[in-house]
PDB file of C-alpha atoms in Angstrom:
ATOM      1  CA  MET F  12       0.000   0.000   0.000  1.00  0.00           C
ATOM      2  CA  ALA F  13       2.787   2.423   1.009  1.00  0.00           C
ATOM      3  CA  SER F  14       4.774   1.488  -2.085  1.00  0.00           C
ATOM      4  CA  ALA F  15       1.809   2.204  -4.359  1.00  0.00           C
ATOM      5  CA  GLU F  16       1.199   5.541  -2.691  1.00  0.00           C
ATOM      6  CA  MET F  17       4.843   6.568  -3.105  1.00  0.00           C
ATOM      7  CA  HIS F  18       4.736   5.544  -6.752  1.00  0.00           C
ATOM      8  CA  TYR F  19       1.595   7.663  -7.270  1.00  0.00           C
ATOM      9  CA  LEU F  20       3.180  10.663  -5.566  1.00  0.00           C
ATOM     10  CA  SER F  21       6.365  10.340  -7.617  1.00  0.00           C
ATOM     11  CA  THR F  22       4.376  10.095 -10.844  1.00  0.00           C
ATOM     12  CA  ALA F  23       2.262  13.107  -9.894  1.00  0.00           C
ATOM     13  CA  ARG F  24       5.338  15.159  -9.187  1.00  0.00           C
ATOM     14  CA  TRP F  25       6.857  14.315 -12.563  1.00  0.00           C
ATOM     15  CA  LEU F  26       3.594  15.194 -14.308  1.00  0.00           C
ATOM     16  CA  SER F  27       3.489  18.506 -12.470  1.00  0.00           C
ATOM     17  CA  VAL F  28       7.060  19.304 -13.515  1.00  0.00           C
ATOM     18  CA  LEU F  29       6.322  18.433 -17.142  1.00  0.00           C
ATOM     19  CA  LEU F  30       3.142  20.553 -17.138  1.00  0.00           C
ATOM     20  CA  VAL F  31       4.888  23.557 -15.636  1.00  0.00           C
ATOM     21  CA  THR F  32       7.723  23.223 -18.150  1.00  0.00           C
ATOM     22  CA  ALA F  33       5.269  23.062 -21.035  1.00  0.00           C
ATOM     23  CA  LEU F  34       3.429  26.144 -19.805  1.00  0.00           C
ATOM     24  CA  SER F  35       6.643  28.111 -19.445  1.00  0.00           C
ATOM     25  CA  LEU F  36       7.623  27.261 -23.023  1.00  0.00           C
ATOM     26  CA  LEU F  37       4.206  28.086 -24.434  1.00  0.00           C
ATOM     27  CA  THR F  38       3.723  31.383 -22.617  1.00  0.00           C
ATOM     28  CA  PRO F  39       6.891  33.489 -22.782  1.00  0.00           C
ATOM     29  CA  VAL F  40       6.755  36.775 -20.935  1.00  0.00           C
ATOM     30  CA  SER F  41       7.547  39.907 -22.867  1.00  0.00           C
ATOM     31  CA  ALA F  42       8.672  42.964 -20.963  1.00  0.00           C
ATOM     32  CA  GLN F  43       6.639  45.174 -23.254  1.00  0.00           C
ATOM     33  CA  GLU F  44       3.564  42.977 -23.579  1.00  0.00           C
ATOM     34  CA  GLY F  45       0.324  44.704 -22.681  1.00  0.00           C
ATOM     35  CA  VAL F  46       1.969  48.060 -21.996  1.00  0.00           C
ATOM     36  CA  PRO F  47       0.267  50.699 -24.115  1.00  0.00           C
ATOM     37  CA  ALA F  48       1.694  54.125 -24.610  1.00  0.00           C
ATOM     38  CA  ASP F  49       0.279  56.918 -22.472  1.00  0.00           C
ATOM     39  CA  GLY F  50      -2.530  58.658 -24.268  1.00  0.00           C
ATOM     40  CA  ALA F  51      -3.750  55.517 -26.032  1.00  0.00           C
ATOM     41  CA  VAL F  52      -6.907  55.592 -23.915  1.00  0.00           C
ATOM     42  CA  GLN F  53      -9.798  57.595 -25.282  1.00  0.00           C
ATOM     43  CA  GLY F  54     -12.721  58.958 -23.299  1.00  0.00           C
ATOM     44  CA  GLY F  55     -13.508  58.084 -19.708  1.00  0.00           C
ATOM     45  CA  GLY F  56     -14.417  61.444 -18.194  1.00  0.00           C
ATOM     46  CA  SER F  57     -12.887  64.741 -17.188  1.00  0.00           C
ATOM     47  CA  ASP F  58     -10.456  63.210 -14.685  1.00  0.00           C
ATOM     48  CA  GLU F  59      -8.764  61.297 -17.478  1.00  0.00           C
ATOM     49  CA  GLU F  60      -8.678  64.274 -19.809  1.00  0.00           C
ATOM     50  CA  SER F  61      -7.142  66.573 -17.196  1.00  0.00           C
ATOM     51  CA  SER F  62      -4.418  64.026 -16.452  1.00  0.00           C
ATOM     52  CA  GLN F  63      -3.600  63.083 -20.049  1.00  0.00           C
ATOM     53  CA  GLY F  64      -0.850  65.611 -20.580  1.00  0.00           C
ATOM     54  CA  GLU F  65       0.753  64.978 -17.197  1.00  0.00           C
ATOM     55  CA  ALA F  66       0.804  61.197 -17.635  1.00  0.00           C
ATOM     56  CA  SER F  67       2.633  61.460 -20.936  1.00  0.00           C
ATOM     57  CA  THR F  68       5.641  63.038 -19.195  1.00  0.00           C
ATOM     58  CA  ASP F  69       6.479  59.954 -17.113  1.00  0.00           C
ATOM     59  CA  PRO F  70      10.028  58.690 -17.764  1.00  0.00           C
ATOM     60  CA  ALA F  71      10.138  55.860 -20.275  1.00  0.00           C
ATOM     61  CA  GLU F  72      12.068  53.544 -17.965  1.00  0.00           C
ATOM     62  CA  ARG F  73       8.990  53.053 -15.797  1.00  0.00           C
ATOM     63  CA  PHE F  74       7.381  51.112 -18.600  1.00  0.00           C
ATOM     64  CA  PHE F  75      10.039  48.486 -19.220  1.00  0.00           C
ATOM     65  CA  ILE F  76      10.577  47.671 -15.554  1.00  0.00           C
ATOM     66  CA  ARG F  77       7.764  45.164 -15.370  1.00  0.00           C
ATOM     67  CA  THR F  78       8.603  42.691 -12.591  1.00  0.00           C
ATOM     68  CA  THR F  79       9.783  42.841  -9.008  1.00  0.00           C
ATOM     69  CA  GLY F  80      12.885  41.012 -10.196  1.00  0.00           C
ATOM     70  CA  ASP F  81      14.028  44.456 -11.360  1.00  0.00           C
ATOM     71  CA  SER F  82      14.041  45.796  -7.793  1.00  0.00           C
ATOM     72  CA  GLY F  83      17.783  46.419  -7.905  1.00  0.00           C
ATOM     73  CA  MET F  84      17.373  48.588 -10.987  1.00  0.00           C
ATOM     74  CA  LEU F  85      14.577  50.547  -9.339  1.00  0.00           C
ATOM     75  CA  ALA F  86      16.703  51.092  -6.244  1.00  0.00           C
ATOM     76  CA  GLN F  87      19.487  52.506  -8.420  1.00  0.00           C
ATOM     77  CA  LEU F  88      17.115  54.775 -10.338  1.00  0.00           C
ATOM     78  CA  TYR F  89      15.383  56.108  -7.207  1.00  0.00           C
ATOM     79  CA  PRO F  90      17.918  55.843  -4.354  1.00  0.00           C
ATOM     80  CA  HIS F  91      16.205  58.678  -2.450  1.00  0.00           C
ATOM     81  CA  LEU F  92      12.978  56.642  -2.312  1.00  0.00           C
ATOM     82  CA  ALA F  93      14.314  53.098  -1.928  1.00  0.00           C
ATOM     83  CA  VAL F  94      13.744  51.238   1.335  1.00  0.00           C
ATOM     84  CA  TRP F  95      14.633  47.562   1.672  1.00  0.00           C
ATOM     85  CA  LEU F  96      12.162  45.833   3.973  1.00  0.00           C
ATOM     86  CA  GLU F  97      13.119  42.643   5.822  1.00  0.00           C
ATOM     87  CA  PRO F  98       9.921  40.552   6.180  1.00  0.00           C
ATOM     88  CA  GLU F  99      10.123  37.829   8.797  1.00  0.00           C
ATOM     89  CA  GLY F 100      10.772  34.452   7.194  1.00  0.00           C
ATOM     90  CA  ALA F 101      10.717  35.880   3.658  1.00  0.00           C
ATOM     91  CA  PRO F 102      13.200  37.467   1.239  1.00  0.00           C
ATOM     92  CA  ARG F 103      13.815  41.186   1.528  1.00  0.00           C
ATOM     93  CA  VAL F 104      11.625  43.366  -0.666  1.00  0.00           C
ATOM     94  CA  LEU F 105      12.024  46.828  -2.151  1.00  0.00           C
ATOM     95  CA  ALA F 106       9.599  49.580  -1.196  1.00  0.00           C
ATOM     96  CA  LEU F 107       9.527  53.117  -2.539  1.00  0.00           C
ATOM     97  CA  VAL F 108       8.645  55.695   0.103  1.00  0.00           C
ATOM     98  CA  GLU F 109       7.840  59.390  -0.089  1.00  0.00           C
ATOM     99  CA  ARG F 110       7.271  61.217   3.172  1.00  0.00           C
ATOM    100  CA  GLU F 111       4.480  63.759   3.514  1.00  0.00           C
ATOM    101  CA  ALA F 112       5.114  67.160   1.968  1.00  0.00           C
ATOM    102  CA  THR F 113       3.195  68.988   4.703  1.00  0.00           C
ATOM    103  CA  SER F 114       4.327  70.055   8.162  1.00  0.00           C
ATOM    104  CA  ALA F 115       1.615  68.028   9.903  1.00  0.00           C
ATOM    105  CA  PRO F 116       1.379  64.401   8.695  1.00  0.00           C
ATOM    106  CA  LYS F 117      -2.112  62.936   8.425  1.00  0.00           C
ATOM    107  CA  GLY F 118      -0.948  59.334   8.468  1.00  0.00           C
ATOM    108  CA  ALA F 119       0.637  56.712   6.248  1.00  0.00           C
ATOM    109  CA  VAL F 120      -0.520  54.757   3.208  1.00  0.00           C
ATOM    110  CA  VAL F 121       0.806  51.439   1.884  1.00  0.00           C
ATOM    111  CA  VAL F 122      -0.155  50.742  -1.737  1.00  0.00           C
ATOM    112  CA  LEU F 123       0.287  47.188  -3.038  1.00  0.00           C
ATOM    113  CA  ALA F 124       0.532  46.777  -6.793  1.00  0.00           C
ATOM    114  CA  ASP F 125      -1.400  44.316  -8.906  1.00  0.00           C
ATOM    115  CA  GLU F 126       0.335  41.044  -9.734  1.00  0.00           C
ATOM    116  CA  GLY F 127       3.249  41.461 -12.110  1.00  0.00           C
ATOM    117  CA  GLN F 128       3.690  45.162 -11.343  1.00  0.00           C
ATOM    118  CA  THR F 129       6.560  46.950  -9.643  1.00  0.00           C
ATOM    119  CA  ALA F 130       6.670  49.443  -6.810  1.00  0.00           C
ATOM    120  CA  ASN F 131       6.959  52.253  -9.356  1.00  0.00           C
ATOM    121  CA  GLU F 132       4.218  51.238 -11.748  1.00  0.00           C
ATOM    122  CA  PRO F 133       3.088  54.522 -13.361  1.00  0.00           C
ATOM    123  CA  LEU F 134      -0.302  54.361 -11.615  1.00  0.00           C
ATOM    124  CA  LEU F 135       1.327  53.784  -8.227  1.00  0.00           C
ATOM    125  CA  GLU F 136       3.934  56.482  -8.835  1.00  0.00           C
ATOM    126  CA  GLY F 137       1.201  59.015  -9.567  1.00  0.00           C
ATOM    127  CA  ILE F 138      -0.835  58.039  -6.509  1.00  0.00           C
ATOM    128  CA  ARG F 139       2.224  58.141  -4.256  1.00  0.00           C
ATOM    129  CA  ARG F 140       3.279  61.574  -5.462  1.00  0.00           C
ATOM    130  CA  ARG F 141      -0.181  63.084  -5.052  1.00  0.00           C
ATOM    131  CA  LEU F 142      -0.911  61.582  -1.640  1.00  0.00           C
ATOM    132  CA  THR F 143       2.337  62.950  -0.227  1.00  0.00           C
ATOM    133  CA  LYS F 144       1.329  66.430  -1.368  1.00  0.00           C
ATOM    134  CA  ALA F 145      -1.951  65.928   0.501  1.00  0.00           C
ATOM    135  CA  GLY F 146      -0.104  65.143   3.742  1.00  0.00           C
ATOM    136  CA  TRP F 147       0.110  61.338   3.611  1.00  0.00           C
ATOM    137  CA  ALA F 148       3.432  59.504   3.778  1.00  0.00           C
ATOM    138  CA  THR F 149       3.109  56.854   1.082  1.00  0.00           C
ATOM    139  CA  MET F 150       4.877  53.572   0.403  1.00  0.00           C
ATOM    140  CA  THR F 151       4.397  51.544  -2.766  1.00  0.00           C
ATOM    141  CA  LEU F 152       5.147  47.817  -2.960  1.00  0.00           C
ATOM    142  CA  GLY F 153       5.551  45.631  -6.017  1.00  0.00           C
ATOM    143  CA  ASN F 154       3.721  42.340  -6.426  1.00  0.00           C
ATOM    144  CA  ASP F 155       5.432  39.367  -8.060  1.00  0.00           C
ATOM    145  CA  GLN F 156       4.177  37.904 -11.305  1.00  0.00           C
ATOM    146  CA  VAL F 157       2.549  34.592 -10.446  1.00  0.00           C
ATOM    147  CA  GLY F 158       4.508  31.623 -11.758  1.00  0.00           C
ATOM    148  CA  PRO F 159       3.027  28.569 -13.501  1.00  0.00           C
ATOM    149  CA  SER F 160       3.135  26.439 -10.336  1.00  0.00           C
ATOM    150  CA  LEU F 161       1.042  28.903  -8.356  1.00  0.00           C
ATOM    151  CA  GLN F 162      -1.348  29.367 -11.269  1.00  0.00           C
ATOM    152  CA  LEU F 163      -1.893  25.612 -11.435  1.00  0.00           C
ATOM    153  CA  ALA F 164      -2.400  25.466  -7.669  1.00  0.00           C
ATOM    154  CA  ARG F 165      -5.051  28.190  -7.856  1.00  0.00           C
ATOM    155  CA  GLN F 166      -6.850  26.444 -10.677  1.00  0.00           C
ATOM    156  CA  ARG F 167      -6.772  23.124  -8.870  1.00  0.00           C
ATOM    157  CA  MET F 168      -8.094  24.500  -5.589  1.00  0.00           C
ATOM    158  CA  ALA F 169     -10.767  26.515  -7.403  1.00  0.00           C
ATOM    159  CA  GLY F 170     -11.954  23.265  -8.955  1.00  0.00           C
ATOM    160  CA  VAL F 171     -11.900  21.518  -5.588  1.00  0.00           C
ATOM    161  CA  ASP F 172     -13.920  24.312  -3.955  1.00  0.00           C
ATOM    162  CA  ALA F 173     -16.456  24.293  -6.786  1.00  0.00           C
ATOM    163  CA  ALA F 174     -16.867  20.530  -6.544  1.00  0.00           C
ATOM    164  CA  ALA F 175     -17.291  20.709  -2.770  1.00  0.00           C
ATOM    165  CA  ALA F 176     -19.911  23.445  -3.061  1.00  0.00           C
ATOM    166  CA  GLY F 177     -21.879  21.509  -5.650  1.00  0.00           C
ATOM    167  CA  ASP F 178     -21.814  18.181  -3.826  1.00  0.00           C
ATOM    168  CA  SER F 179     -24.425  18.191  -1.083  1.00  0.00           C
ATOM    169  CA  SER F 180     -25.233  14.481  -1.225  1.00  0.00           C
ATOM    170  CA  GLY F 181     -22.018  13.153   0.281  1.00  0.00           C
ATOM    171  CA  GLN F 182     -21.850  15.175   3.475  1.00  0.00           C
ATOM    172  CA  ASP F 183     -21.949  12.069   5.684  1.00  0.00           C
ATOM    173  CA  GLU F 184     -19.239  10.262   3.720  1.00  0.00           C
ATOM    174  CA  PRO F 185     -15.583  10.333   4.849  1.00  0.00           C
ATOM    175  CA  VAL F 186     -13.464  13.033   3.212  1.00  0.00           C
ATOM    176  CA  MET F 187     -10.640  11.744   1.012  1.00  0.00           C
ATOM    177  CA  ILE F 188      -7.620  14.038   0.811  1.00  0.00           C
ATOM    178  CA  ASP F 189      -5.902  14.024  -2.571  1.00  0.00           C
ATOM    179  CA  VAL F 190      -2.123  14.300  -2.353  1.00  0.00           C
ATOM    180  CA  ASN F 191      -2.028  16.846  -5.179  1.00  0.00           C
ATOM    181  CA  ASP F 192      -4.802  18.916  -3.570  1.00  0.00           C
ATOM    182  CA  GLN F 193      -2.780  19.084  -0.366  1.00  0.00           C
ATOM    183  CA  ALA F 194       0.345  20.097  -2.269  1.00  0.00           C
ATOM    184  CA  ALA F 195      -1.586  22.868  -4.021  1.00  0.00           C
ATOM    185  CA  GLU F 196      -2.997  24.150  -0.738  1.00  0.00           C
ATOM    186  CA  ASP F 197       0.474  24.107   0.838  1.00  0.00           C
ATOM    187  CA  LEU F 198       1.835  26.172  -2.053  1.00  0.00           C
ATOM    188  CA  LEU F 199      -0.973  28.722  -1.758  1.00  0.00           C
ATOM    189  CA  GLN F 200      -0.510  28.928   2.008  1.00  0.00           C
ATOM    190  CA  ALA F 201       3.217  29.574   1.604  1.00  0.00           C
ATOM    191  CA  HIS F 202       2.438  32.396  -0.817  1.00  0.00           C
ATOM    192  CA  ARG F 203      -0.113  33.907   1.590  1.00  0.00           C
ATOM    193  CA  GLU F 204       2.377  33.807   4.440  1.00  0.00           C
ATOM    194  CA  GLU F 205       5.066  35.531   2.381  1.00  0.00           C
ATOM    195  CA  MET F 206       2.714  38.312   1.270  1.00  0.00           C
ATOM    196  CA  ASN F 207       1.418  38.739   4.832  1.00  0.00           C
ATOM    197  CA  ALA F 208       5.015  39.111   5.993  1.00  0.00           C
ATOM    198  CA  ARG F 209       5.622  41.811   3.378  1.00  0.00           C
ATOM    199  CA  LEU F 210       2.621  43.840   4.478  1.00  0.00           C
ATOM    200  CA  ALA F 211       3.472  43.370   8.150  1.00  0.00           C
ATOM    201  CA  SER F 212       6.971  44.678   7.480  1.00  0.00           C
ATOM    202  CA  ALA F 213       5.601  47.681   5.556  1.00  0.00           C
ATOM    203  CA  VAL F 214       3.146  48.580   8.316  1.00  0.00           C
ATOM    204  CA  ALA F 215       5.837  48.146  10.979  1.00  0.00           C
ATOM    205  CA  TRP F 216       8.125  50.554   9.102  1.00  0.00           C
ATOM    206  CA  PHE F 217       5.573  53.342   9.533  1.00  0.00           C
ATOM    207  CA  LEU F 218       4.625  52.435  13.098  1.00  0.00           C
ATOM    208  CA  GLU F 219       8.285  52.586  14.097  1.00  0.00           C
ATOM    209  CA  ARG F 220       8.220  56.194  12.897  1.00  0.00           C
ATOM    210  CA  ASP F 221       5.186  57.038  15.040  1.00  0.00           C
ATOM    211  CA  TYR F 222       2.530  57.483  12.369  1.00  0.00           C
ATOM    212  CA  SER F 223      -0.890  57.588  13.999  1.00  0.00           C
ATOM    213  CA  GLN F 224      -2.687  55.474  11.398  1.00  0.00           C
ATOM    214  CA  VAL F 225      -1.885  53.314   8.401  1.00  0.00           C
ATOM    215  CA  ILE F 226      -4.146  52.820   5.398  1.00  0.00           C
ATOM    216  CA  LEU F 227      -3.738  49.766   3.172  1.00  0.00           C
ATOM    217  CA  VAL F 228      -4.529  49.965  -0.543  1.00  0.00           C
ATOM    218  CA  GLY F 229      -4.653  46.971  -2.885  1.00  0.00           C
ATOM    219  CA  THR F 230      -4.772  47.213  -6.666  1.00  0.00           C
ATOM    220  CA  GLY F 231      -6.303  44.423  -8.762  1.00  0.00           C
ATOM    221  CA  ARG F 232      -5.423  41.087  -7.152  1.00  0.00           C
ATOM    222  CA  GLY F 233      -3.430  43.018  -4.592  1.00  0.00           C
ATOM    223  CA  ALA F 234      -6.792  43.664  -2.923  1.00  0.00           C
ATOM    224  CA  VAL F 235      -7.030  39.947  -2.122  1.00  0.00           C
ATOM    225  CA  VAL F 236      -3.599  40.026  -0.475  1.00  0.00           C
ATOM    226  CA  VAL F 237      -4.572  43.025   1.652  1.00  0.00           C
ATOM    227  CA  ASN F 238      -7.795  41.341   2.787  1.00  0.00           C
ATOM    228  CA  GLU F 239      -5.975  38.157   3.778  1.00  0.00           C
ATOM    229  CA  TYR F 240      -3.568  40.154   5.930  1.00  0.00           C
ATOM    230  CA  LEU F 241      -6.257  42.116   7.800  1.00  0.00           C
ATOM    231  CA  PRO F 242      -6.986  39.618  10.628  1.00  0.00           C
ATOM    232  CA  ALA F 243      -3.350  39.952  11.739  1.00  0.00           C
ATOM    233  CA  ALA F 244      -3.070  43.708  11.177  1.00  0.00           C
ATOM    234  CA  PRO F 245      -2.355  45.972  14.176  1.00  0.00           C
ATOM    235  CA  GLU F 246      -5.073  48.308  15.434  1.00  0.00           C
ATOM    236  CA  LYS F 247      -3.512  51.353  13.766  1.00  0.00           C
ATOM    237  CA  VAL F 248      -4.518  49.894  10.400  1.00  0.00           C
ATOM    238  CA  THR F 249      -7.838  51.710  10.319  1.00  0.00           C
ATOM    239  CA  ARG F 250      -8.824  51.792   6.655  1.00  0.00           C
ATOM    240  CA  VAL F 251      -8.563  49.644   3.535  1.00  0.00           C
ATOM    241  CA  ALA F 252      -9.093  50.696  -0.069  1.00  0.00           C
ATOM    242  CA  TRP F 253      -9.371  48.614  -3.226  1.00  0.00           C
ATOM    243  CA  ILE F 254      -8.569  49.938  -6.686  1.00  0.00           C
ATOM    244  CA  ALA F 255     -10.307  47.977  -9.465  1.00  0.00           C
ATOM    245  CA  PRO F 256     -10.227  44.865  -7.256  1.00  0.00           C
ATOM    246  CA  GLU F 257     -10.211  41.358  -8.691  1.00  0.00           C
ATOM    247  CA  PHE F 258     -11.850  38.881  -6.324  1.00  0.00           C
ATOM    248  CA  GLU F 259     -11.807  35.911  -8.680  1.00  0.00           C
ATOM    249  CA  GLY F 260     -14.002  33.056  -7.541  1.00  0.00           C
ATOM    250  CA  LEU F 261     -15.192  34.904  -4.429  1.00  0.00           C
ATOM    251  CA  ALA F 262     -18.863  35.878  -4.465  1.00  0.00           C
ATOM    252  CA  PRO F 263     -19.822  39.267  -2.964  1.00  0.00           C
ATOM    253  CA  GLY F 264     -21.620  37.558  -0.088  1.00  0.00           C
ATOM    254  CA  GLU F 265     -18.569  35.440   0.718  1.00  0.00           C
ATOM    255  CA  LEU F 266     -16.351  38.523   0.595  1.00  0.00           C
ATOM    256  CA  ALA F 267     -18.599  40.404   3.017  1.00  0.00           C
ATOM    257  CA  ALA F 268     -18.738  37.420   5.371  1.00  0.00           C
ATOM    258  CA  SER F 269     -14.946  37.106   5.398  1.00  0.00           C
ATOM    259  CA  LEU F 270     -14.494  40.766   6.357  1.00  0.00           C
ATOM    260  CA  GLY F 271     -17.370  41.162   8.796  1.00  0.00           C
ATOM    261  CA  GLY F 272     -16.388  42.146  12.314  1.00  0.00           C
ATOM    262  CA  LEU F 273     -13.051  43.709  11.358  1.00  0.00           C
ATOM    263  CA  PRO F 274     -12.577  47.194  12.890  1.00  0.00           C
ATOM    264  CA  VAL F 275     -11.707  48.900   9.606  1.00  0.00           C
ATOM    265  CA  GLU F 276     -13.491  50.971   6.986  1.00  0.00           C
ATOM    266  CA  PHE F 277     -13.491  49.996   3.313  1.00  0.00           C
ATOM    267  CA  LEU F 278     -13.375  52.066   0.144  1.00  0.00           C
ATOM    268  CA  ASP F 279     -14.179  50.233  -3.092  1.00  0.00           C
ATOM    269  CA  LEU F 280     -12.920  52.198  -6.118  1.00  0.00           C
ATOM    270  CA  TYR F 281     -14.424  50.113  -8.882  1.00  0.00           C
ATOM    271  CA  PRO F 282     -14.574  50.722 -12.652  1.00  0.00           C
ATOM    272  CA  SER F 283     -17.739  52.723 -13.295  1.00  0.00           C
ATOM    273  CA  ARG F 284     -18.720  50.459 -16.191  1.00  0.00           C
ATOM    274  CA  SER F 285     -18.627  47.409 -13.927  1.00  0.00           C
ATOM    275  CA  SER F 286     -21.453  46.128 -11.751  1.00  0.00           C
ATOM    276  CA  GLY F 287     -19.025  44.728  -9.185  1.00  0.00           C
ATOM    277  CA  GLY F 288     -19.196  47.698  -6.845  1.00  0.00           C
ATOM    278  CA  ALA F 289     -22.995  47.697  -6.696  1.00  0.00           C
ATOM    279  CA  GLU F 290     -23.081  43.950  -6.063  1.00  0.00           C
ATOM    280  CA  ARG F 291     -20.504  44.158  -3.299  1.00  0.00           C
ATOM    281  CA  GLY F 292     -22.299  47.135  -1.772  1.00  0.00           C
ATOM    282  CA  ALA F 293     -25.555  45.186  -1.606  1.00  0.00           C
ATOM    283  CA  ALA F 294     -23.772  42.220  -0.024  1.00  0.00           C
ATOM    284  CA  PHE F 295     -22.130  44.414   2.620  1.00  0.00           C
ATOM    285  CA  ARG F 296     -25.476  46.024   3.484  1.00  0.00           C
ATOM    286  CA  ARG F 297     -27.104  42.617   3.863  1.00  0.00           C
ATOM    287  CA  ALA F 298     -24.245  41.596   6.151  1.00  0.00           C
ATOM    288  CA  GLY F 299     -24.804  44.697   8.282  1.00  0.00           C
ATOM    289  CA  ILE F 300     -21.342  46.136   7.564  1.00  0.00           C
ATOM    290  CA  THR F 301     -21.673  49.910   7.734  1.00  0.00           C
ATOM    291  CA  GLY F 302     -18.059  50.929   7.148  1.00  0.00           C
ATOM    292  CA  TYR F 303     -18.135  50.243   3.412  1.00  0.00           C
ATOM    293  CA  LYS F 304     -18.203  52.855   0.660  1.00  0.00           C
ATOM    294  CA  ALA F 305     -18.171  52.267  -3.095  1.00  0.00           C
ATOM    295  CA  LEU F 306     -17.193  54.874  -5.671  1.00  0.00           C
ATOM    296  CA  GLY F 307     -17.266  54.294  -9.403  1.00  0.00           C
ATOM    297  CA  ILE F 308     -14.338  55.722 -11.374  1.00  0.00           C
ATOM    298  CA  PRO F 309     -14.010  55.895 -15.170  1.00  0.00           C
ATOM    299  CA  LEU F 310     -11.132  53.491 -15.769  1.00  0.00           C
ATOM    300  CA  THR F 311     -11.172  53.064 -19.530  1.00  0.00           C
ATOM    301  CA  GLY F 312      -8.679  50.354 -20.433  1.00  0.00           C
ATOM    302  CA  GLY F 313      -7.952  49.524 -16.792  1.00  0.00           C
ATOM    303  CA  PRO F 314      -6.143  51.538 -14.104  1.00  0.00           C
ATOM    304  CA  ARG F 315      -3.269  53.546 -15.596  1.00  0.00           C
ATOM    305  CA  ALA F 316      -1.105  56.556 -14.842  1.00  0.00           C
ATOM    306  CA  LEU F 317      -3.662  58.953 -16.270  1.00  0.00           C
ATOM    307  CA  HIS F 318      -6.163  57.784 -13.634  1.00  0.00           C
ATOM    308  CA  SER F 319      -3.868  58.537 -10.690  1.00  0.00           C
ATOM    309  CA  ARG F 320      -5.220  62.060 -10.158  1.00  0.00           C
ATOM    310  CA  ALA F 321      -8.827  60.897  -9.763  1.00  0.00           C
ATOM    311  CA  ILE F 322      -7.885  57.923  -7.598  1.00  0.00           C
ATOM    312  CA  ALA F 323      -5.564  59.878  -5.304  1.00  0.00           C
ATOM    313  CA  SER F 324      -8.164  62.628  -4.902  1.00  0.00           C
ATOM    314  CA  ARG F 325     -10.831  60.161  -3.811  1.00  0.00           C
ATOM    315  CA  LEU F 326      -8.431  58.309  -1.525  1.00  0.00           C
ATOM    316  CA  ALA F 327      -7.309  61.504   0.193  1.00  0.00           C
ATOM    317  CA  GLY F 328     -10.860  62.784   0.624  1.00  0.00           C
ATOM    318  CA  TRP F 329     -12.117  59.506   2.066  1.00  0.00           C
ATOM    319  CA  ALA F 330      -9.103  59.070   4.349  1.00  0.00           C
ATOM    320  CA  SER F 331      -9.602  62.578   5.724  1.00  0.00           C
ATOM    321  CA  GLY F 332     -13.296  61.965   6.349  1.00  0.00           C
ATOM    322  CA  ASP F 333     -14.499  64.350   3.642  1.00  0.00           C
TER     323      ASP F 333
END
């Protein structure tokens, strides 16, 4: 029996290696892929139009630095902003920090990029610069591009969760744990722990400098990372904002249930053409969560540098209680 199980595990591991190798060969990553030039977006409202000219002046190097593997290059380009964080049990990570430009600081903001984006993604750079002018010390963090192994683990566990939700007839039967399912869950848990350590290190950096409150902001899938960290966040983390959040596979009701009871306020900056914000708002109201606010923003073509003015303005107003 033990011999058969070991043979199955060995075979599964080899199949996983072969599948990952095939995916890496079939899906090469281009540094310029999916990076449009500033000004390629048309329409979207007055906020976009007023920011169009300013966005086009961003240095070109911000567009070819596409992964957190380029942290060393970023640190060399922006030595006055670079801070190397030392997360517990995880590799060090680069953060870019701008202190408040006012005499009286209002607090601190940590902005986590979407997956595959650096700490100086044009959108994040614009938000950071504008928030500091409004009195908020701001740190931006990159977010690693997800590798094939983690992608496969997500897909596998999504399938397991869907099957479990749809199977109501076998509740009294013993649960069989698949070796590959356990391996996928272990991989996802390791990733969660590393990202939690990054956010904990970022928050600690500001608390060590006596900031009265820290606001966490997650962009895209970065919103998921921020939410997963919240149960362990210190009490000075008082607010959380999402920018065009991507909660793949998580229904609005499940999202509200997972965040209920946390002593923080939420700001949902969702694309105005999407129904996601309205659906999440309804779910939060049903759950009795009062500290939730949704604001639609014209994000034609997805969040970009030209949207940073509108996003930073709404973040600063909400954070200040306006």
